[in-house]
PDB file of C-alpha atoms in Angstrom:
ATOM      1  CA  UNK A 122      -8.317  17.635 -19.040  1.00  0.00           C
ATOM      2  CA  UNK A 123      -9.772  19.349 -16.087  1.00  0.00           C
ATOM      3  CA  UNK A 124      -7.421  21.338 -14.281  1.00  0.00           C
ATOM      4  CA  UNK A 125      -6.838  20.753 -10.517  1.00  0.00           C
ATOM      5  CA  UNK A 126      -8.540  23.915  -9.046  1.00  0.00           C
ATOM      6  CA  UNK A 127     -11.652  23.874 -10.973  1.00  0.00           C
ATOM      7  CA  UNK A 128     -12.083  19.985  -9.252  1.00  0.00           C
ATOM      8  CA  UNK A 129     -14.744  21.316  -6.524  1.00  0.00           C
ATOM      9  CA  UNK A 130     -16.906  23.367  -9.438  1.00  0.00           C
ATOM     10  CA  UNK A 131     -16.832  19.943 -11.537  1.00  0.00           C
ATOM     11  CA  UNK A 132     -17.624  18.219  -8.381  1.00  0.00           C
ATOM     12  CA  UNK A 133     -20.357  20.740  -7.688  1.00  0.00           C
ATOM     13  CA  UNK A 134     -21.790  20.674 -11.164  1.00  0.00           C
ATOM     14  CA  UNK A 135     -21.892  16.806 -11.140  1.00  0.00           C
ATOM     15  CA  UNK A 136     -24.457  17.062  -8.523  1.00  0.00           C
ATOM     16  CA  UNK A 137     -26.387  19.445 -10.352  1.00  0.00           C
ATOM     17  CA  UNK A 138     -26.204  16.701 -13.173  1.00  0.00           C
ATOM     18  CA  UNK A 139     -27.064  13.507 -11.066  1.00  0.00           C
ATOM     19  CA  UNK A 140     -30.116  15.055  -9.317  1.00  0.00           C
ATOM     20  CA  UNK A 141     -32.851  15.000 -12.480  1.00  0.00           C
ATOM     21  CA  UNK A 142     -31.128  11.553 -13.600  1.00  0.00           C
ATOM     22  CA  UNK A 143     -32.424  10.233 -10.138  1.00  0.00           C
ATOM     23  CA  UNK A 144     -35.937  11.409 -11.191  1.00  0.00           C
ATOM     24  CA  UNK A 145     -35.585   9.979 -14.619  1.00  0.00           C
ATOM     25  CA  UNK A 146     -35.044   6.502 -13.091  1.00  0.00           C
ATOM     26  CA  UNK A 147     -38.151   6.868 -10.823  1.00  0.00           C
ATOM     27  CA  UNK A 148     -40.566   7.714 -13.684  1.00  0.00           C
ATOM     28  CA  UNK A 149     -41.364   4.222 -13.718  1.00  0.00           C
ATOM     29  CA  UNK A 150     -42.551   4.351  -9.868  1.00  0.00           C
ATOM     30  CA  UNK A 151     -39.686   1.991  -9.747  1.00  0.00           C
ATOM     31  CA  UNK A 152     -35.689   2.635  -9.251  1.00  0.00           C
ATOM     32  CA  UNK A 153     -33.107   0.299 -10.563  1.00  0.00           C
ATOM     33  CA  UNK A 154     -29.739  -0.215  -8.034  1.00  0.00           C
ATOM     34  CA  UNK A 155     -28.166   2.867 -10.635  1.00  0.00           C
ATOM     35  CA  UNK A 156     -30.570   5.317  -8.380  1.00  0.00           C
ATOM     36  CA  UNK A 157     -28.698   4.176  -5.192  1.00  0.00           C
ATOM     37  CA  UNK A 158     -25.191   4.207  -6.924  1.00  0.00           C
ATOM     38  CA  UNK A 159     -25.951   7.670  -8.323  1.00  0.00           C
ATOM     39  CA  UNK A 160     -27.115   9.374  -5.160  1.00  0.00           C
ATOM     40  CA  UNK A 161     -24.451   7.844  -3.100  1.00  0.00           C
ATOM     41  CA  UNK A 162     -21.815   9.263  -5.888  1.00  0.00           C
ATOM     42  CA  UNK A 163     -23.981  12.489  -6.035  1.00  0.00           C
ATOM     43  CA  UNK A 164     -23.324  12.607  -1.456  1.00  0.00           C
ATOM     44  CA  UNK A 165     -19.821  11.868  -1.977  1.00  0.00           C
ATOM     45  CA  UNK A 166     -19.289  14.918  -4.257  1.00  0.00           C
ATOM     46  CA  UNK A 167     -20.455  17.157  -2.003  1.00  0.00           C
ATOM     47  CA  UNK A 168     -18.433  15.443   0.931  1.00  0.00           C
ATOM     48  CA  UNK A 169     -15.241  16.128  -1.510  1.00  0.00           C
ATOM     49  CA  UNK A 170     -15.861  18.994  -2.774  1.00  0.00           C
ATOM     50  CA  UNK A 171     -15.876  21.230   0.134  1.00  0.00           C
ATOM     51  CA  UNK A 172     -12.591  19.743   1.288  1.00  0.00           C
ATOM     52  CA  UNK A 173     -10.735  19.545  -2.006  1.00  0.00           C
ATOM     53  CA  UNK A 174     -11.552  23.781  -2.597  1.00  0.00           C
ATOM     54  CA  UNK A 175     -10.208  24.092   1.081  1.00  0.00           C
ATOM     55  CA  UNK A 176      -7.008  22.532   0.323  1.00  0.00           C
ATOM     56  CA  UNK A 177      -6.895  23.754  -2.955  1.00  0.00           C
ATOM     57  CA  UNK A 178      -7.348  27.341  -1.343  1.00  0.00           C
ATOM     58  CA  UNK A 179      -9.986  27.520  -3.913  1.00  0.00           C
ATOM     59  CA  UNK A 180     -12.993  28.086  -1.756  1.00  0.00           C
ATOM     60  CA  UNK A 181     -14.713  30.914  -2.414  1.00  0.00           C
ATOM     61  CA  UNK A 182     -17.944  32.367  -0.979  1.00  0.00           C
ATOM     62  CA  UNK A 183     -19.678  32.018  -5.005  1.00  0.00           C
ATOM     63  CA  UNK A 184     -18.201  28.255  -4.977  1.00  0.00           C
ATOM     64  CA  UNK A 185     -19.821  27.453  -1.313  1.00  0.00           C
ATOM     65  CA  UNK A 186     -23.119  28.963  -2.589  1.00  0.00           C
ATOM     66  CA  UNK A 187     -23.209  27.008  -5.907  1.00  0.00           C
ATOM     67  CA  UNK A 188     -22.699  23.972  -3.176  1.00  0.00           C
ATOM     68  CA  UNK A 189     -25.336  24.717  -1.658  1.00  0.00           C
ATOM     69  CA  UNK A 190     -28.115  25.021  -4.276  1.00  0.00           C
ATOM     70  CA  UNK A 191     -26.818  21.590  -5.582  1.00  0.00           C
ATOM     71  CA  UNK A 192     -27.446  20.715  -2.291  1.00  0.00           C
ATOM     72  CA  UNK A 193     -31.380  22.050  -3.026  1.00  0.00           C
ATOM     73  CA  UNK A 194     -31.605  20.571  -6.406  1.00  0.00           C
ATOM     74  CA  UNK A 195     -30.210  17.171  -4.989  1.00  0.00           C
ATOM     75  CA  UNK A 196     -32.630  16.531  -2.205  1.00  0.00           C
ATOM     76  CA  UNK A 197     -35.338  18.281  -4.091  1.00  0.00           C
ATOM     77  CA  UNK A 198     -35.015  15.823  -6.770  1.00  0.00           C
ATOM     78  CA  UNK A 199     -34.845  12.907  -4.523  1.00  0.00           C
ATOM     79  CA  UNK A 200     -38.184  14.302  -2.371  1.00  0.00           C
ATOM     80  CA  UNK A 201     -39.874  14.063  -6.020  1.00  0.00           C
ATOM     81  CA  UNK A 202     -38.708  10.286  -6.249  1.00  0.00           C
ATOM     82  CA  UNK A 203     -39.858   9.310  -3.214  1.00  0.00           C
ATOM     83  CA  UNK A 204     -43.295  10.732  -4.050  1.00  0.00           C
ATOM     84  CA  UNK A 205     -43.002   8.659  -7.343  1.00  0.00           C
ATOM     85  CA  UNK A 206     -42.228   5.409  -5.746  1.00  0.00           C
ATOM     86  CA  UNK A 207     -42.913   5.817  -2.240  1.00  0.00           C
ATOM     87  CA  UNK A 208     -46.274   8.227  -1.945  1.00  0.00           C
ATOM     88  CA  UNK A 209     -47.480   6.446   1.149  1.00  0.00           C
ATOM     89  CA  UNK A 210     -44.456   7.402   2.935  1.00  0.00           C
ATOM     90  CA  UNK A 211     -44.794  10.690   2.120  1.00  0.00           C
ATOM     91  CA  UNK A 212     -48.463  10.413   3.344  1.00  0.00           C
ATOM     92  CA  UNK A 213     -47.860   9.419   6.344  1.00  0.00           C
ATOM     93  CA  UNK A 214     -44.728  11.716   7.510  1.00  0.00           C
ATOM     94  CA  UNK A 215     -46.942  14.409   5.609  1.00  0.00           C
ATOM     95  CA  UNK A 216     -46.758  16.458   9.247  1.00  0.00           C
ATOM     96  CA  UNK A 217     -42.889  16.566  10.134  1.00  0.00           C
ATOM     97  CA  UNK A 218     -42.322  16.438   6.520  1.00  0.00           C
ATOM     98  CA  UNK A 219     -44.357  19.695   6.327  1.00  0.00           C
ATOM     99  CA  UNK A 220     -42.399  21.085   9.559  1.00  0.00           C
ATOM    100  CA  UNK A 221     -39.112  20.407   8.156  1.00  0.00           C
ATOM    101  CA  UNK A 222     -39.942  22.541   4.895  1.00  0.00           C
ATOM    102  CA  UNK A 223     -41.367  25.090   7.427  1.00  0.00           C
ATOM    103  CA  UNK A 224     -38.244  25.437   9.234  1.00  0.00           C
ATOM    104  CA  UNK A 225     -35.989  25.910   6.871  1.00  0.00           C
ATOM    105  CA  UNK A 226     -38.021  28.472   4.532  1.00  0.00           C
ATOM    106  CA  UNK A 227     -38.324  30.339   8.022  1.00  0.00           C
ATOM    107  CA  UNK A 228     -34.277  30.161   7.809  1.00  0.00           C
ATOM    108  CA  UNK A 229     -34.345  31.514   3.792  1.00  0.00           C
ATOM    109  CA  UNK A 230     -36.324  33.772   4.937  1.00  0.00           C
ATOM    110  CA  UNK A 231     -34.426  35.671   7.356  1.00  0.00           C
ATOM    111  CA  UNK A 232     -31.788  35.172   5.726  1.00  0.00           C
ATOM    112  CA  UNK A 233     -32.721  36.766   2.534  1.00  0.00           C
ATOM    113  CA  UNK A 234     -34.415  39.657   4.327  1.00  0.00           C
ATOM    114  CA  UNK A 235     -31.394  40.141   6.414  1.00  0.00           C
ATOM    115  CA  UNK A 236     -28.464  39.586   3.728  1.00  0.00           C
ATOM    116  CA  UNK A 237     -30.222  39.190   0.331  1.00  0.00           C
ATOM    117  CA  UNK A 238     -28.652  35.468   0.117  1.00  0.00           C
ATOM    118  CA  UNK A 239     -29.420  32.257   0.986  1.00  0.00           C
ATOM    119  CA  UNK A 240     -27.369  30.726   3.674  1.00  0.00           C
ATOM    120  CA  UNK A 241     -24.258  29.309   3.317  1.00  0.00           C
ATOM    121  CA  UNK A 242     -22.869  28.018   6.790  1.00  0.00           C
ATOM    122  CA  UNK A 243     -22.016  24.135   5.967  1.00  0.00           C
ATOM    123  CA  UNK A 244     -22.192  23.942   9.905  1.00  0.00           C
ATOM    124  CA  UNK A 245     -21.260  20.106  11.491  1.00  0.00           C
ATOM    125  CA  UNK A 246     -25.309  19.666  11.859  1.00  0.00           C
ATOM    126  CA  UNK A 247     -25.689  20.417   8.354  1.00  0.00           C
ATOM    127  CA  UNK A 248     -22.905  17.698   7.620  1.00  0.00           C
ATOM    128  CA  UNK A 249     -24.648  15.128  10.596  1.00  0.00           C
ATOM    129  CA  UNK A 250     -28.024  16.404   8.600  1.00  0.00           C
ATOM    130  CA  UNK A 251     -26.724  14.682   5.194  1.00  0.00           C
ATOM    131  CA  UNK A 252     -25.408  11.859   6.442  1.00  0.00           C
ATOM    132  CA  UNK A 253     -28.664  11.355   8.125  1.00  0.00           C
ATOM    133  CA  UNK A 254     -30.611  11.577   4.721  1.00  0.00           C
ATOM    134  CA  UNK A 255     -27.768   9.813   3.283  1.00  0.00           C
ATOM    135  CA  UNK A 256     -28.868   6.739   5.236  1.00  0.00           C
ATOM    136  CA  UNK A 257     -32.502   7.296   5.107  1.00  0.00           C
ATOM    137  CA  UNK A 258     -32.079   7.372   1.582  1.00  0.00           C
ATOM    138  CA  UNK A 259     -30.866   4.337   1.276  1.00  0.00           C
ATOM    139  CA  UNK A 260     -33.065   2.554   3.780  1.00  0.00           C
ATOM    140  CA  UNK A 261     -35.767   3.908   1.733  1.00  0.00           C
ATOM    141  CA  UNK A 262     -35.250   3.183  -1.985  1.00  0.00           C
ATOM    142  CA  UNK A 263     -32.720   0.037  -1.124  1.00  0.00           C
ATOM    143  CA  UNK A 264     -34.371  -2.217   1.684  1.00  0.00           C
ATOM    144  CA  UNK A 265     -37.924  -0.175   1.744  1.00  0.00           C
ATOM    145  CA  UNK A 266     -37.171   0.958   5.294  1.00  0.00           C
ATOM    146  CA  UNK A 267     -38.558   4.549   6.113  1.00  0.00           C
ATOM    147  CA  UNK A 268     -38.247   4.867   9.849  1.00  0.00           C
ATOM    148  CA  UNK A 269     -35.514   6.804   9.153  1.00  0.00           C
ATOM    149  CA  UNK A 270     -36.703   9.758   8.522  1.00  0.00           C
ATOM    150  CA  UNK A 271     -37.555  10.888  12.057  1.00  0.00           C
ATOM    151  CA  UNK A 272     -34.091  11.088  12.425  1.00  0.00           C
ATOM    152  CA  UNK A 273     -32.938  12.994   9.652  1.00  0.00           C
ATOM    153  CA  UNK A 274     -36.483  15.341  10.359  1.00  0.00           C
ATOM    154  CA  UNK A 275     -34.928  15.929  14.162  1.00  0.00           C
ATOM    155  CA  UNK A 276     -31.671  16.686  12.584  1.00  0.00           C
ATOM    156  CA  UNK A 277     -33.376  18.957   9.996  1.00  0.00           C
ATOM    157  CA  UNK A 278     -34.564  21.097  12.965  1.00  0.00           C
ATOM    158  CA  UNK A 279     -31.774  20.870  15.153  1.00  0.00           C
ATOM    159  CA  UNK A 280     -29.603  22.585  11.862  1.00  0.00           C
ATOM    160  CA  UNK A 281     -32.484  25.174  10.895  1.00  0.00           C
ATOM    161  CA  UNK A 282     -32.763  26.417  14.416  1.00  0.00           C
ATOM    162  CA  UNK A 283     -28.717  26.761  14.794  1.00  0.00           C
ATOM    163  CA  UNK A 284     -28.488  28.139  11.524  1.00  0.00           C
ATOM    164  CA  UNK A 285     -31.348  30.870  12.311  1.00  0.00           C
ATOM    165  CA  UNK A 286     -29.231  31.988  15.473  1.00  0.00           C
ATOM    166  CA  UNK A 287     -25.901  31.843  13.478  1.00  0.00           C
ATOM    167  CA  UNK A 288     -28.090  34.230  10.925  1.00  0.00           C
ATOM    168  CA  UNK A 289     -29.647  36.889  13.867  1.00  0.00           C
ATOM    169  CA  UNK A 290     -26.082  36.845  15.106  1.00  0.00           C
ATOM    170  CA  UNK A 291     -23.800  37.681  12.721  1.00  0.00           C
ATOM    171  CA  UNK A 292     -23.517  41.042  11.633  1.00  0.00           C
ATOM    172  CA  UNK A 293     -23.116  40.541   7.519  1.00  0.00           C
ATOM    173  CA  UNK A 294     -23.155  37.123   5.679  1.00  0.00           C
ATOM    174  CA  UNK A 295     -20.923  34.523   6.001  1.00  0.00           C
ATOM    175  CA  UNK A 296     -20.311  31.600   4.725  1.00  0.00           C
ATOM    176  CA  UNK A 297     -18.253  27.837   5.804  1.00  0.00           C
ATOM    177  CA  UNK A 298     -19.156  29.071   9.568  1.00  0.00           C
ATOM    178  CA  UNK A 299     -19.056  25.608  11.850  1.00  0.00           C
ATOM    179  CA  UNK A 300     -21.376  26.366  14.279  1.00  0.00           C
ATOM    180  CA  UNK A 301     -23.419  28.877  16.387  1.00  0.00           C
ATOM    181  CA  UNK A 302     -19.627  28.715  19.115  1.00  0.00           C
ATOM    182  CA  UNK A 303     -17.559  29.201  15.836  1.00  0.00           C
ATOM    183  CA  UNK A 304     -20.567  32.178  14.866  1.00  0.00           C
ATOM    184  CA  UNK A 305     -20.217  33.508  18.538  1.00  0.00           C
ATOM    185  CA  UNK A 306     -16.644  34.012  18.354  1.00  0.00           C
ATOM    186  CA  UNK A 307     -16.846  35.682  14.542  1.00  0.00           C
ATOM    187  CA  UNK A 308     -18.922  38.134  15.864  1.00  0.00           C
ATOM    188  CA  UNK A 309     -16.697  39.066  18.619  1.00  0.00           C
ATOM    189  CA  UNK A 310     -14.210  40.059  15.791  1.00  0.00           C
ATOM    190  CA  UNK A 311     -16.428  41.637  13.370  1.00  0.00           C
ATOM    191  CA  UNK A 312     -17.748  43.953  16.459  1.00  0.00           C
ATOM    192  CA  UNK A 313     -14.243  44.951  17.007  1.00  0.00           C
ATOM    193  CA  UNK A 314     -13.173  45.139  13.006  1.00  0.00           C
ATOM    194  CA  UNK A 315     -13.699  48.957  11.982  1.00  0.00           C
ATOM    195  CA  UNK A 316     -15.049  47.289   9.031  1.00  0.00           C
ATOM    196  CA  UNK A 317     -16.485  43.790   8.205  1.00  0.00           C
ATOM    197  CA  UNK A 318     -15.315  41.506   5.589  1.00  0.00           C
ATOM    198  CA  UNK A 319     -18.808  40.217   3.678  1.00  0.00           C
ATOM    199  CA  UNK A 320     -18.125  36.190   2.988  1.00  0.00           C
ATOM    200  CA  UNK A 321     -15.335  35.652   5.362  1.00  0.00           C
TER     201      UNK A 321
END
């Protein structure tokens, strides 16, 4: 029986499970309504599991990285199914596509030159970010709807370019930081802490 504080790591590591099944079921240049169900339970998990290691006082800066490759391997995995089922979409938003990858390996970048990690910040644009895919997503591979995606591509930038700010800003890395106001005022503290706490 899985014990109550190592929820959010399950929940975590059930992403990391779901992602290559979604690929699986779009071998066949087809998905079945299972592809849907399991990328909707695969969202949910890492609504949950964020909030769950919060309340749990569980969350740790190790747990909120693990989140966030899942969070790669997830939306990696579905970008690979929609070039299985959907390739003409990806044709033709080939150019913000292509942006939206730009902008965030511009983000990894600094980041990893800066702190040696990947970025962590789980900021509400991130979270307006997912739900955006979330329902692009769906459109796509449930009523063949890709429109869409300009949204969740603005909402891609609008994240990248906070999250490169929050990353020039703060001093050491950080992770679960809100936004570039909630970055602003961490810095403020930092500047005045003889000593910086690295993963606050």
């Amino acid at each position: 029986m899985i014990k109550l504080s190592h929820l959010p790591i399950t929940l975590v590591g059930m992403r990391f499970a779901l992602a290559p099944l979604l690929v699986l079921d779009a071998l066949d240049h087809r998905t079945s309504f299972w592809f849907i169900i399991g990328y909707v339970i695969a969202v949910l998990s890492d609504i949950f599991d964020g909030i769950i290691a919060r309340r749990l006082k569980v969350s740790t800066a190790l747990l909120r990285q693990a989140d966030s490759w899942a969070d790669i391997c997830l939306y990696l995995c579905v970008a690979i199914s929609i070039w299985l089922v959907y390739p003409q979409v990806i044709i033709n938003f080939r150019v913000p596509l292509l942006s939206a990858i730009t902008i965030q390996l511009i983000l990894f970048t600094i980041s990893l030159i800066k702190f040696q990690k990947f970025p962590s910040f789980h900021t509400y644009t991130a979270k307006a970010w997912g739900l955006a895919l979330l329902t692009a997503t769906v459109g796509l591979f449930g009523f063949g709807y890709a429109n869409i995606l300009w949204f969740a591509i603005a909402l891609c930038w609008l994240n990248s370019l906070e999250e490169i700010a929050m990353t020039l800003l703060l001093p050491t890395w950080q992770c679960d930081i809100l936004s570039i106001f909630h970055a602003v005022e961490l810095r403020k503290t930092l500047m005045r802490s003889p000593t910086s706490q690295d993963g606050v």
